[in-house]
Short mmCIF file of N, CA and C in Angstrom, two decimals:
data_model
loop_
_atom_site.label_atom_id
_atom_site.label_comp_id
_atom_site.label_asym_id
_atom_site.label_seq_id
_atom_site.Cartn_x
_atom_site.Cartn_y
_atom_site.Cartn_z
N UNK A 2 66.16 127.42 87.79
CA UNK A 2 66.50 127.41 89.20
C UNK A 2 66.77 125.98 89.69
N UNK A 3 66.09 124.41 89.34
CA UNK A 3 65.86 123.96 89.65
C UNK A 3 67.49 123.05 89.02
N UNK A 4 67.83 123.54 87.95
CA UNK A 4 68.96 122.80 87.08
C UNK A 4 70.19 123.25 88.05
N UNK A 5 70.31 124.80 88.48
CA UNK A 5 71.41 125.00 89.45
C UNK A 5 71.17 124.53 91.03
N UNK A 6 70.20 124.21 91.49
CA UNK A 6 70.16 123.66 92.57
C UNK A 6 70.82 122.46 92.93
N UNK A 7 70.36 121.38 91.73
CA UNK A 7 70.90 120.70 91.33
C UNK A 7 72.82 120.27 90.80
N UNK A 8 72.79 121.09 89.77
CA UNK A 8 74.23 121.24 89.88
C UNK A 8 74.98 121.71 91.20
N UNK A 9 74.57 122.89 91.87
CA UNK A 9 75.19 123.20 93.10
C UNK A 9 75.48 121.47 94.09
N UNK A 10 74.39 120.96 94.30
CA UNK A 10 74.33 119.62 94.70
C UNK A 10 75.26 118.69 94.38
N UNK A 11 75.73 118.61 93.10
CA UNK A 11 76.36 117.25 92.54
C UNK A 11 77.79 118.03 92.77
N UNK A 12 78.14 118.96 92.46
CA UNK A 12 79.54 119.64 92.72
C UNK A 12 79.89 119.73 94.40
N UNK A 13 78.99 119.94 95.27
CA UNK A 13 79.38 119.87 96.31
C UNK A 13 79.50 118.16 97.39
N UNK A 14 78.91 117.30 96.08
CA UNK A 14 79.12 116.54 96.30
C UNK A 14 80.39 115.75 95.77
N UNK A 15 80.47 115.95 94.85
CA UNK A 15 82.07 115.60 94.13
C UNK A 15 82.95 115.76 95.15
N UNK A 16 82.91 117.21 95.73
CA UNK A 16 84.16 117.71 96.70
C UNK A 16 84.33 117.20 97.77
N UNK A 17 83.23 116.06 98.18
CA UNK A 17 82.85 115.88 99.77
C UNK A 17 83.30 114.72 99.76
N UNK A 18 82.89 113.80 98.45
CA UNK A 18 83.67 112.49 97.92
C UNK A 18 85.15 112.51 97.87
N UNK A 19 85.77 113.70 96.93
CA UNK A 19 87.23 113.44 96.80
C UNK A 19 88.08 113.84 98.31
N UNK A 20 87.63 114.14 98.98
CA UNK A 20 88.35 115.17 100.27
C UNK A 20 88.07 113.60 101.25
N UNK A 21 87.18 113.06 100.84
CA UNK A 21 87.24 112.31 102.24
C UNK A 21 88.37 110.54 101.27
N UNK A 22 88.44 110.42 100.09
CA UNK A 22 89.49 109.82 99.45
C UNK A 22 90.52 109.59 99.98
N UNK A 23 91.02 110.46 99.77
CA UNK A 23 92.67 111.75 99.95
C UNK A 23 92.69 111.47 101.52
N UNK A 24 91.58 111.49 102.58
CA UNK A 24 91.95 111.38 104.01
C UNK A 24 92.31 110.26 104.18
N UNK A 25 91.41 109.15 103.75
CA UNK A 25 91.66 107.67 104.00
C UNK A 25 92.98 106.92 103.52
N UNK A 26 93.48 107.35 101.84
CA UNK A 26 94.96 106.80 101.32
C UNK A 26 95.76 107.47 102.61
N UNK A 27 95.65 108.66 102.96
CA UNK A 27 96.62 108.86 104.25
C UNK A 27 96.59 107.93 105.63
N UNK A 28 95.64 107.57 105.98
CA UNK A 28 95.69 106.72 107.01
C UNK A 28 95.55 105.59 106.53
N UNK A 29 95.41 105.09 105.32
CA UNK A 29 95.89 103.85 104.90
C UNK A 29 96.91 103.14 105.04
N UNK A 30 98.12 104.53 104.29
CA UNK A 30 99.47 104.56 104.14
C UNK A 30 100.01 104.20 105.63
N UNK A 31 99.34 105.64 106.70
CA UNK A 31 100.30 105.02 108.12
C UNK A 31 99.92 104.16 108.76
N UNK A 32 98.79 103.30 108.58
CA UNK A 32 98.54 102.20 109.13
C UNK A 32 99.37 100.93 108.67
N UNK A 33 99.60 101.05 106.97
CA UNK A 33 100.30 99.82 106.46
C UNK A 33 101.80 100.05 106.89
N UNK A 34 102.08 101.51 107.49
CA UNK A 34 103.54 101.39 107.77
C UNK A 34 103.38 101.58 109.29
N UNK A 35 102.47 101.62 110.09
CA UNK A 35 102.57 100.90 110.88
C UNK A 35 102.28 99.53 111.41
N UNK A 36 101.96 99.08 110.59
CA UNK A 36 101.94 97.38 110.70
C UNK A 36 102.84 96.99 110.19
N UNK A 37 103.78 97.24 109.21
CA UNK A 37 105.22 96.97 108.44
C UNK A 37 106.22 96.69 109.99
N UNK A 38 106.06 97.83 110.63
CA UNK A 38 107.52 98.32 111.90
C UNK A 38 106.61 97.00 113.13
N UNK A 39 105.33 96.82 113.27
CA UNK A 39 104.88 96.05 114.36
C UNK A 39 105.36 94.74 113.96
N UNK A 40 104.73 94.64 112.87
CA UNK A 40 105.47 92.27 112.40
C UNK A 40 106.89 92.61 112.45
N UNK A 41 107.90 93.77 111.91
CA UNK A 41 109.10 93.43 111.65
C UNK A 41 109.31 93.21 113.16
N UNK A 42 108.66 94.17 114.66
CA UNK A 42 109.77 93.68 115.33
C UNK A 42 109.23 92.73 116.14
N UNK A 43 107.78 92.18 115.92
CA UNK A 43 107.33 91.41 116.73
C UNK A 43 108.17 89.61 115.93
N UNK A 44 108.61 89.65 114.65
CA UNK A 44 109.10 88.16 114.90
C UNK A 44 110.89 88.59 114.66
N UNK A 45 111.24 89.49 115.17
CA UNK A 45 112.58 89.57 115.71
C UNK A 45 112.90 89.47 116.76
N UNK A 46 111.98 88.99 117.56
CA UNK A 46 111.62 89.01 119.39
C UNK A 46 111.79 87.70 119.56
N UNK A 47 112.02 86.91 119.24
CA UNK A 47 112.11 85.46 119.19
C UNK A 47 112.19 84.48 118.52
N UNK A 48 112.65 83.12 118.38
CA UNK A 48 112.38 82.11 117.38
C UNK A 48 111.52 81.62 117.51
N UNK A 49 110.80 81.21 116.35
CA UNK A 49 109.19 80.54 115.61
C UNK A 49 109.86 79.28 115.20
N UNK A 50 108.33 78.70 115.71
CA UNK A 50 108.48 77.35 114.74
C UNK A 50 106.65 76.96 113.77
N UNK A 51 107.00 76.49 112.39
CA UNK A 51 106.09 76.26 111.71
C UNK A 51 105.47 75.28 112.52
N UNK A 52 103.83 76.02 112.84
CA UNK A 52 103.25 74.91 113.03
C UNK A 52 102.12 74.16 111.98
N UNK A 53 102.11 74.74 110.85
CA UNK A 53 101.30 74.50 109.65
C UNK A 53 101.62 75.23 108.40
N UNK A 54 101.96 74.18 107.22
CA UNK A 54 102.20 74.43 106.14
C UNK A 54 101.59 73.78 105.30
N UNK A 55 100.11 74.22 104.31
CA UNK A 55 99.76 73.93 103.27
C UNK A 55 99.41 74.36 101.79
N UNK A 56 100.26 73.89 101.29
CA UNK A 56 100.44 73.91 100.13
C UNK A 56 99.71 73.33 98.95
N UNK A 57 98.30 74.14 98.82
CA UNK A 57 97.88 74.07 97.71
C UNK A 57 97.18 72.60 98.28
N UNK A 58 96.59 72.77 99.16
CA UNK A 58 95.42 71.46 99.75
C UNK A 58 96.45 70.44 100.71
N UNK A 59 97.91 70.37 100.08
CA UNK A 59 98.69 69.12 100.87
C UNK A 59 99.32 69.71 102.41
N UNK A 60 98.75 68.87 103.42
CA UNK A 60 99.77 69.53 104.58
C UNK A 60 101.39 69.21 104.15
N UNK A 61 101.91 69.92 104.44
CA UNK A 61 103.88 69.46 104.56
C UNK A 61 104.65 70.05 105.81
N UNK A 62 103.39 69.73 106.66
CA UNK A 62 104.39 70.64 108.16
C UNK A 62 105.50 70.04 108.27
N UNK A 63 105.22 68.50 108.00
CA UNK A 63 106.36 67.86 108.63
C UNK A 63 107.45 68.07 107.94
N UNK A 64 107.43 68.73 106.83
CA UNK A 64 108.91 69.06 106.02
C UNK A 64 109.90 69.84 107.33
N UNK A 65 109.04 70.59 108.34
CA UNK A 65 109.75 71.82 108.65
C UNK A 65 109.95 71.09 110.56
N UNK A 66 109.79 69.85 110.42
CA UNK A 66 109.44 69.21 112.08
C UNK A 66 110.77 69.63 112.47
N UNK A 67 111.29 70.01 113.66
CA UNK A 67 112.28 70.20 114.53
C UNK A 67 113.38 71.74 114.00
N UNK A 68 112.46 72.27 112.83
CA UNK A 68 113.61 73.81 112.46
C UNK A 68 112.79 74.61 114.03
N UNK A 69 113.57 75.74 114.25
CA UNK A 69 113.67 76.54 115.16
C UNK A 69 113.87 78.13 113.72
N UNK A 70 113.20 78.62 113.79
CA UNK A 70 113.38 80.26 112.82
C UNK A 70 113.45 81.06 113.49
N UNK A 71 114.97 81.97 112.48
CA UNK A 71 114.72 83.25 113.70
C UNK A 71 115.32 84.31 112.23
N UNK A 72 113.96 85.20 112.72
CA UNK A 72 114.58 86.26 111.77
C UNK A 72 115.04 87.60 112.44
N UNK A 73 115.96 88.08 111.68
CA UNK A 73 117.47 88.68 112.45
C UNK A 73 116.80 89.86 111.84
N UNK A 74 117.56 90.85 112.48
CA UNK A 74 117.38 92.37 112.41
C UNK A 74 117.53 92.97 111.11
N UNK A 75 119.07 92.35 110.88
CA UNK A 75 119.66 92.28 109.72
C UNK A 75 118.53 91.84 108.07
N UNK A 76 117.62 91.48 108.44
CA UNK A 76 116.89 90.81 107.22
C UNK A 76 117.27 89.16 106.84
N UNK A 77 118.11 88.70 107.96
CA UNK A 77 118.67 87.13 107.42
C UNK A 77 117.84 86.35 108.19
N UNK A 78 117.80 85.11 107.86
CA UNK A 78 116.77 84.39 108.43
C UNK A 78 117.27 82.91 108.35
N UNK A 79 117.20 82.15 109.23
CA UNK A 79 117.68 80.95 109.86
C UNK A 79 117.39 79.80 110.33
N UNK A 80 116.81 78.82 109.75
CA UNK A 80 116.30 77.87 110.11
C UNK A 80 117.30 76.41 111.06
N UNK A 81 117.34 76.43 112.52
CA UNK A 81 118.23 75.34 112.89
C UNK A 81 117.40 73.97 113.34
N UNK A 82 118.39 73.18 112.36
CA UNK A 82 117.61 71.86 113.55
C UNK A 82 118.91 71.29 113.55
N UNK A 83 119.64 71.11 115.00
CA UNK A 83 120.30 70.69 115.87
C UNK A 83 121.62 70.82 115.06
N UNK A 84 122.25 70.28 114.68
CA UNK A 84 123.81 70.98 113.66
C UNK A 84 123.27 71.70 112.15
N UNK A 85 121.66 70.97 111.00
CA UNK A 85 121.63 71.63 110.37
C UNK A 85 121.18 72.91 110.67
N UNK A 86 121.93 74.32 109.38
CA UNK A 86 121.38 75.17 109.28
C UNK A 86 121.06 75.79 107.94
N UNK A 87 120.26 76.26 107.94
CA UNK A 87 119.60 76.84 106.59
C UNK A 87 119.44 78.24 106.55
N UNK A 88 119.73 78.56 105.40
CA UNK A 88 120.05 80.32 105.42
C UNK A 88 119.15 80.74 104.21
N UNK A 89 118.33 82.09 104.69
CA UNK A 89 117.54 82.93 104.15
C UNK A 89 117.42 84.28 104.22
N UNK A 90 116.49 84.84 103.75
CA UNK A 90 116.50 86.12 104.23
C UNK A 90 114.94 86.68 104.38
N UNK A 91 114.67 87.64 104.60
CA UNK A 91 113.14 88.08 105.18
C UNK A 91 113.29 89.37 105.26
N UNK A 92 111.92 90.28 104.75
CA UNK A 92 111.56 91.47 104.80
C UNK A 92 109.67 91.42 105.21
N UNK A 93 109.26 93.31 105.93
CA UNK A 93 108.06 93.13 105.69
C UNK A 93 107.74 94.10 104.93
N UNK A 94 107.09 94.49 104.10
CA UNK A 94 106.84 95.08 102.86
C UNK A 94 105.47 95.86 102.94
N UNK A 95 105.29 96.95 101.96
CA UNK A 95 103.98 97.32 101.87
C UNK A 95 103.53 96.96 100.37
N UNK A 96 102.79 96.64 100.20
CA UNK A 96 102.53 96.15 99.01
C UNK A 96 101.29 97.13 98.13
N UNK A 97 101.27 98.66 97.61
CA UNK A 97 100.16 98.94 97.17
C UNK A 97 99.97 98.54 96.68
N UNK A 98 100.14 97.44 95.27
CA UNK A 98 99.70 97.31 94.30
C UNK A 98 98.51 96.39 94.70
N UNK A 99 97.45 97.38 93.85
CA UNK A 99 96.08 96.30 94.07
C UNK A 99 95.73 95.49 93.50
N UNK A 100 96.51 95.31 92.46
CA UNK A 100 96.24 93.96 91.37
C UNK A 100 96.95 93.18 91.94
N UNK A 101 97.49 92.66 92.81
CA UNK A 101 98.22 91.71 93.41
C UNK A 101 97.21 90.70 94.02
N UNK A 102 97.47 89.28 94.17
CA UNK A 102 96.95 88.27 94.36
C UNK A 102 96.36 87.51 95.66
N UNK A 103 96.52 89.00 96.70
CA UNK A 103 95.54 88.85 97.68
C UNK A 103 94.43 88.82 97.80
N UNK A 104 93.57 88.93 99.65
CA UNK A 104 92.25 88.72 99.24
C UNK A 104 91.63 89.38 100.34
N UNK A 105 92.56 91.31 100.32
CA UNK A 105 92.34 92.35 101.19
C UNK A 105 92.68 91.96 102.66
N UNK A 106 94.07 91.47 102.66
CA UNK A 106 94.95 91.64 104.21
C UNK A 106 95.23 92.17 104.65
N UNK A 107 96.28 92.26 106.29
CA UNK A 107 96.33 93.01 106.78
C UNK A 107 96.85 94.30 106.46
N UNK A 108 95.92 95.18 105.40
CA UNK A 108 96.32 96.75 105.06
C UNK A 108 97.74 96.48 104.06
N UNK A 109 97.07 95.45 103.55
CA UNK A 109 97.76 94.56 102.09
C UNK A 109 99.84 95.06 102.31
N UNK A 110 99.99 94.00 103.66
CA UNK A 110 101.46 94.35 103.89
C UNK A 110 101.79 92.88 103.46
N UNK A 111 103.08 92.79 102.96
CA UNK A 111 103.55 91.68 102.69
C UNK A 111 104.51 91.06 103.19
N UNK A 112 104.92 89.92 104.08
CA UNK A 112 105.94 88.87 104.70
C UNK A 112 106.93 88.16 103.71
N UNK A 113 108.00 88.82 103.58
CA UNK A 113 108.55 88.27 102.40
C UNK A 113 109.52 87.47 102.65
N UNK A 114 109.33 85.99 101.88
CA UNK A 114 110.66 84.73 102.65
C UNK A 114 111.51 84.80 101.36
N UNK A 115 112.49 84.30 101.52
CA UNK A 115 113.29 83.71 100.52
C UNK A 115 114.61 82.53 101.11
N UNK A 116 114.67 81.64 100.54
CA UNK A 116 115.45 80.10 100.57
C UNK A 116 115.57 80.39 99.16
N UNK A 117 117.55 79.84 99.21
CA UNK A 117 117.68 79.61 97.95
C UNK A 117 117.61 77.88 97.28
N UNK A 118 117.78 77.63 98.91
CA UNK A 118 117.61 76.02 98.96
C UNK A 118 117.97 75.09 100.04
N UNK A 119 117.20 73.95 100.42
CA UNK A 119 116.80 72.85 99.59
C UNK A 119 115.34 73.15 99.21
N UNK A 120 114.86 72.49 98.29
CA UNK A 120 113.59 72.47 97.84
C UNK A 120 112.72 72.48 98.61
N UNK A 121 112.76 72.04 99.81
CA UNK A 121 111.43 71.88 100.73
C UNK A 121 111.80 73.56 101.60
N UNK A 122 112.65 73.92 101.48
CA UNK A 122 112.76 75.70 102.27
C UNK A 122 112.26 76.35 100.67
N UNK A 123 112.78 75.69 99.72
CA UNK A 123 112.25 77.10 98.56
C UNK A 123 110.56 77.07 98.38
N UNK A 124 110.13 76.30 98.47
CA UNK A 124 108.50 76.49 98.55
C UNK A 124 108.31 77.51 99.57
N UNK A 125 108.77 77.90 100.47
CA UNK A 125 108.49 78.92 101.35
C UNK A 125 108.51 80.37 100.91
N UNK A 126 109.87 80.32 99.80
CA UNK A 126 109.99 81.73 98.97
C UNK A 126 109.09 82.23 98.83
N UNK A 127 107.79 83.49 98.90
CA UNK A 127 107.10 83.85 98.24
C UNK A 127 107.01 85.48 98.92
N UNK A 128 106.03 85.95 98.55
CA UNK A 128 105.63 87.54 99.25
C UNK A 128 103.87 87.12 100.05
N UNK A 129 104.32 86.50 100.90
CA UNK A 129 102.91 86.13 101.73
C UNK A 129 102.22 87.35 102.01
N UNK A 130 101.26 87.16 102.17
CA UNK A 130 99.69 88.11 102.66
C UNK A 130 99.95 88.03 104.15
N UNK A 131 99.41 88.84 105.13
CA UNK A 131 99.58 88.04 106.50
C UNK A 131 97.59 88.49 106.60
N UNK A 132 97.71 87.18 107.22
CA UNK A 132 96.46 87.07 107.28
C UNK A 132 95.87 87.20 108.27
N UNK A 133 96.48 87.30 109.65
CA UNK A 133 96.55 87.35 111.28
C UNK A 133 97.74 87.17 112.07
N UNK A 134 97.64 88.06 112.92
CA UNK A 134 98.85 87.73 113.76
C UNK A 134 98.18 88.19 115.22
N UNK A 135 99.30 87.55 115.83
CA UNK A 135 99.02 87.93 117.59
C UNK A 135 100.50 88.24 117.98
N UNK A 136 100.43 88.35 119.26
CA UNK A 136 101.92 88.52 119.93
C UNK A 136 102.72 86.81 119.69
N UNK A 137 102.27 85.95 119.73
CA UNK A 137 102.95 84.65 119.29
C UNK A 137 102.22 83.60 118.30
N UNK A 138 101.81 84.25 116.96
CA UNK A 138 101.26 83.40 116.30
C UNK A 138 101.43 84.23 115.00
N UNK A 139 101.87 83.71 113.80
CA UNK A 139 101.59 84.80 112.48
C UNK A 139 100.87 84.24 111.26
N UNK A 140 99.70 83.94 110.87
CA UNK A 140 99.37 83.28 109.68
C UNK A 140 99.56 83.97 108.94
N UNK A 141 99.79 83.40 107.36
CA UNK A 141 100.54 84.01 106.32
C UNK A 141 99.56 83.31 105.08
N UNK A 142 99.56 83.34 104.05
CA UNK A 142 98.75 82.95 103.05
C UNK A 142 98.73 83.74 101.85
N UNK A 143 99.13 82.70 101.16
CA UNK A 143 99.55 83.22 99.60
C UNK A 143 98.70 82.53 98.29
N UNK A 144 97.52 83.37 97.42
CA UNK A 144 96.61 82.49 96.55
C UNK A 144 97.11 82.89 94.84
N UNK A 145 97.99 81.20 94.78
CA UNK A 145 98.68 81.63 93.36
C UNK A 145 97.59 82.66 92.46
N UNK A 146 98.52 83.28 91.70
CA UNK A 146 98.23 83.96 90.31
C UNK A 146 97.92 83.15 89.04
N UNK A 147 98.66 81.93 89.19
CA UNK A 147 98.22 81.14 88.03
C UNK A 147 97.19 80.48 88.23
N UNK A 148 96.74 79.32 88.68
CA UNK A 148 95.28 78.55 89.33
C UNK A 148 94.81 78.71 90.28
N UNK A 149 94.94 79.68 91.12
CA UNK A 149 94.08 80.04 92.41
C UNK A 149 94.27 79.39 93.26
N UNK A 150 95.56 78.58 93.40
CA UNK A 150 95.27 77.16 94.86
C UNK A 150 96.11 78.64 95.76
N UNK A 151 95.43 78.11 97.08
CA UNK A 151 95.75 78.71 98.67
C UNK A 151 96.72 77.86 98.95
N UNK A 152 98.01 78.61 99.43
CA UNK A 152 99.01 78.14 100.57
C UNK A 152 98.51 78.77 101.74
N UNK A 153 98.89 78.32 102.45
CA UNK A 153 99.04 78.52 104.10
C UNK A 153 100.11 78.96 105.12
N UNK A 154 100.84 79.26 105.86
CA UNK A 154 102.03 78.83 106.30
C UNK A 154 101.90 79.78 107.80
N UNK A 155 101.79 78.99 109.10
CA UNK A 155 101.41 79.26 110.19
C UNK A 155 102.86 79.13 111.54
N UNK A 156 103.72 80.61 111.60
CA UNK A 156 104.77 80.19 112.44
C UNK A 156 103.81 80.91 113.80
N UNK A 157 104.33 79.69 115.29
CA UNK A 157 104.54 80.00 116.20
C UNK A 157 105.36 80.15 116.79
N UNK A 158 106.01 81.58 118.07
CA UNK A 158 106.55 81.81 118.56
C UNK A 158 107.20 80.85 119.52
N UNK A 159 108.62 80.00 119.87
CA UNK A 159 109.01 79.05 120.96
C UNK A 159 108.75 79.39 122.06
#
């Protein structure tokens, strides 16, 4: 009596475990796609400017002093300072994969830059973490796969 009490127990516990699983990947899912549609249109609302970029311990804001960013509907992305311009592109992503090199962000969505160049825009290339955002502020942060150093990269809204 005491062996099926038991079993009755652990089986109705199995079921109580997997059912409440299965609820959470669902509101996982629409939370990460609703945070995907909130960043895409909250930095299409305006141009940003970097106010902090570090790279692996070194600040390099000043690489980015006087760009103006604006990422377009379209997925293109634009860096002006006064005649120069610099061309990119940008997505926001969901990222399930859990082996990926975050460190449990926002509902592990990803900010994705790309510069094909000059060198100081291609350090920006990566699939950032977002790490916080507000209505005019987005921190982003990316911790290599190879040695563990932390980037940073902090746009504010103009």
């Amino acid at each position: 009596m005491k062996k099926s009490i038991f079993y009755f127990t652990l089986i109705s516990l199995a079921i109580v475990l997997s059912s409440c699983s299965s609820d959470n990947n669902d509101e996982e899912m629409q939370t990460s796609s609703q945070s995907v549609e909130a960043v895409s249109n909250l930095v299409v609302s305006g141009s940003w400017t970097i106010t902090s970029y570090v790279d692996s311990g070194t600040d390099e804001t000043s690489d980015y002093s006087g760009y103006s960013f604006s990422f377009n509907t379209d997925g293109s992305l634009e860096a002006v300072n006064g005649t120069t311009v610099i061309t990119g592109s940008w997505s926001v992503t969901n990222d399930d994969n859990s082996d990926d090199d975050d460190y449990d962000s926002m509902d592990d969505v990803d900010f994705n830059i790309f510069f094909s160049a000059p060198p100081a825009f291609e350090e920006l290339t990566d699939d950032w973490d977002i790490a916080s955002r507000s209505s005019n502020r987005i921190e982003l942060i990316d911790i290599s796969g190879g040695d563990g150093s932390t980037d940073t990269l902090v746009f504010e809204k103009n």
